[in-house]
Each structure stands twice: as C-alpha cells, then as structure tokens.
Amino acid sequence: QNAMKLKKFYAIRVLVTGLFFIFTILFYCLYEHWSVVDSVLFIVGTITTVGYGYVSPSTDLSRLITVCVIFFGVLFVLSTLVDMTTKSCNYLSEKLCPIEFIKWKGHYRAIFFGSVMIVIIVLFLGAGIMMALEDLSFITAFYFAAQTSVVFVFLNYSYLTI
C-alpha cells in the first residue's frame, strides 16, 4: 500500500512539474513575446542557476514571475528531477550491468561503470539537442551540456546529503 501511495505521490509531482513548465512557457511566450525555445532555455537556465543570458525579463511582472520560477523550480522541480534521475540511473545501471557482473567484479565497479556510461550518453544527447535547437557547433553545445550537468550533479549531491 505504501508503494501505491509513493507512485501516486511521484505521479502528482511529475504532473505539477509539467503544468509548471507549460504555464511558465506560455507566460513568457505571450507576455514577453519570446519563442517557445527562448522560453524553455530561459526557464531551464534559471532553474539550474546556469543562466545562459540569451533573454531576460523586461517588466516588473515578468521579474516577479521569474522570482517565483526560481523558488518553485529550485525547491520542487529540481527535487522531482533528482528523484526521476535517480530512478532512471538505477534502472539503466541494472540493464547495463547484469547481476552476474556485479557479483563477479564487485558492486562498486558495476555502479561506477553504469554511472559513467549514463553521464556520457546524457552529455551527447544534451549536445545533440542543443545543436538541433540552436546554431551551435558540437564543441559549444557539448560545453553547455557539460556545464549544465555539473550544476545538476552538485545539486543532486547537495540534495542527497542534506
């Protein structure tokens, strides 16, 4: 019964996070007249504290909404992303490193190998997405993907050690 409550709780968190992104993207598109891509980049850059600086709010209302985005994003969205990332990493680690490998080589080597593979895959996917959305070279896109992932790793570590 606790597992069902936990699944429901996670589902609600993911739903609220999705609605948060949809409404904030719509706000910046309609009120600031930004494109969807600019809105998404601004929201993600703001929440992750990277702050790429492509666009910035121009009115007091937009700045006030941005402050709310920062508080809600850091407290709620990042904790949801950390939970989702942890579940995904555990799942991929199990798929990439079978139980026999863990028993044969040692538990920590398998976790390390799986984690390194996941980081490499995520960095390349992030660079590919940024190249598709922006007119960036692979090196520049890879740099931004790595910079963003370092922020997530730090927040993930901070969140888990609190």
mmCIF file of N, CA and C in Angstrom, residues 20 23-25 27-28 31-32 42-43 46 57 59-73:
data_model
loop_
_atom_site.group_PDB
_atom_site.id
_atom_site.type_symbol
_atom_site.label_atom_id
_atom_site.label_comp_id
_atom_site.label_asym_id
_atom_site.label_seq_id
_atom_site.Cartn_x
_atom_site.Cartn_y
_atom_site.Cartn_z
ATOM 1 N N PHE A 20 3.697 23.267 -14.461
ATOM 2 C CA PHE A 20 4.538 24.427 -14.169
ATOM 3 C C PHE A 20 5.277 24.874 -15.425
ATOM 4 N N PHE A 23 2.751 26.328 -18.147
ATOM 5 C CA PHE A 23 2.241 27.664 -17.835
ATOM 6 C C PHE A 23 3.324 28.735 -17.883
ATOM 7 N N THR A 24 4.524 28.422 -17.418
ATOM 8 C CA THR A 24 5.576 29.438 -17.473
ATOM 9 C C THR A 24 6.037 29.675 -18.910
ATOM 10 N N ILE A 25 6.099 28.625 -19.708
ATOM 11 C CA ILE A 25 6.442 28.805 -21.125
ATOM 12 C C ILE A 25 5.389 29.679 -21.810
ATOM 13 N N PHE A 27 3.404 31.849 -20.401
ATOM 14 C CA PHE A 27 3.509 33.214 -19.885
ATOM 15 C C PHE A 27 4.583 33.987 -20.641
ATOM 16 N N TYR A 28 5.793 33.431 -20.740
ATOM 17 C CA TYR A 28 6.880 34.160 -21.388
ATOM 18 C C TYR A 28 6.629 34.324 -22.890
ATOM 19 N N TYR A 31 3.531 37.050 -22.836
ATOM 20 C CA TYR A 31 3.776 38.339 -22.184
ATOM 21 C C TYR A 31 5.073 38.995 -22.650
ATOM 22 N N GLU A 32 6.129 38.203 -22.814
ATOM 23 C CA GLU A 32 7.419 38.745 -23.253
ATOM 24 C C GLU A 32 7.611 38.628 -24.764
ATOM 25 N N PHE A 42 15.295 29.862 -21.177
ATOM 26 C CA PHE A 42 15.331 30.776 -20.042
ATOM 27 C C PHE A 42 14.910 30.073 -18.754
ATOM 28 N N ILE A 43 13.835 29.308 -18.808
ATOM 29 C CA ILE A 43 13.336 28.624 -17.608
ATOM 30 C C ILE A 43 14.347 27.601 -17.111
ATOM 31 N N THR A 46 17.401 29.327 -15.753
ATOM 32 C CA THR A 46 17.113 29.978 -14.466
ATOM 33 C C THR A 46 17.025 28.954 -13.347
ATOM 34 N N PRO A 57 13.911 38.935 -18.493
ATOM 35 C CA PRO A 57 12.620 39.606 -18.349
ATOM 36 C C PRO A 57 12.768 41.121 -18.457
ATOM 37 N N THR A 59 9.962 43.396 -17.782
ATOM 38 C CA THR A 59 8.982 44.152 -16.999
ATOM 39 C C THR A 59 8.993 43.671 -15.552
ATOM 40 N N ASP A 60 8.383 44.470 -14.690
ATOM 41 C CA ASP A 60 8.322 44.095 -13.274
ATOM 42 C C ASP A 60 7.519 42.814 -13.066
ATOM 43 N N LEU A 61 6.411 42.657 -13.801
ATOM 44 C CA LEU A 61 5.607 41.436 -13.666
ATOM 45 C C LEU A 61 6.426 40.209 -14.077
ATOM 46 N N SER A 62 7.160 40.314 -15.172
ATOM 47 C CA SER A 62 7.990 39.189 -15.613
ATOM 48 C C SER A 62 9.080 38.879 -14.598
ATOM 49 N N ARG A 63 9.644 39.896 -14.015
ATOM 50 C CA ARG A 63 10.681 39.677 -12.998
ATOM 51 C C ARG A 63 10.093 39.014 -11.756
ATOM 52 N N LEU A 64 8.889 39.430 -11.363
ATOM 53 C CA LEU A 64 8.218 38.815 -10.215
ATOM 54 C C LEU A 64 7.893 37.345 -10.499
ATOM 55 N N ILE A 65 7.395 37.066 -11.693
ATOM 56 C CA ILE A 65 7.126 35.676 -12.088
ATOM 57 C C ILE A 65 8.425 34.885 -12.097
ATOM 58 N N THR A 66 9.501 35.501 -12.553
ATOM 59 C CA THR A 66 10.798 34.818 -12.595
ATOM 60 C C THR A 66 11.282 34.466 -11.189
ATOM 61 N N VAL A 67 11.061 35.345 -10.226
ATOM 62 C CA VAL A 67 11.418 35.038 -8.840
ATOM 63 C C VAL A 67 10.633 33.815 -8.361
ATOM 64 N N CYS A 68 9.344 33.763 -8.695
ATOM 65 C CA CYS A 68 8.529 32.589 -8.347
ATOM 66 C C CYS A 68 9.051 31.338 -9.049
ATOM 67 N N VAL A 69 9.462 31.489 -10.318
ATOM 68 C CA VAL A 69 10.032 30.363 -11.069
ATOM 69 C C VAL A 69 11.289 29.853 -10.370
ATOM 70 N N ILE A 70 12.116 30.771 -9.889
ATOM 71 C CA ILE A 70 13.353 30.375 -9.207
ATOM 72 C C ILE A 70 13.035 29.581 -7.942
ATOM 73 N N PHE A 71 12.174 30.134 -7.087
ATOM 74 C CA PHE A 71 11.854 29.435 -5.833
ATOM 75 C C PHE A 71 11.183 28.094 -6.093
ATOM 76 N N PHE A 72 10.147 28.097 -6.925
ATOM 77 C CA PHE A 72 9.437 26.854 -7.211
ATOM 78 C C PHE A 72 10.354 25.867 -7.920
ATOM 79 N N GLY A 73 11.115 26.369 -8.873
ATOM 80 C CA GLY A 73 11.994 25.494 -9.650
ATOM 81 C C GLY A 73 13.056 24.824 -8.815
#
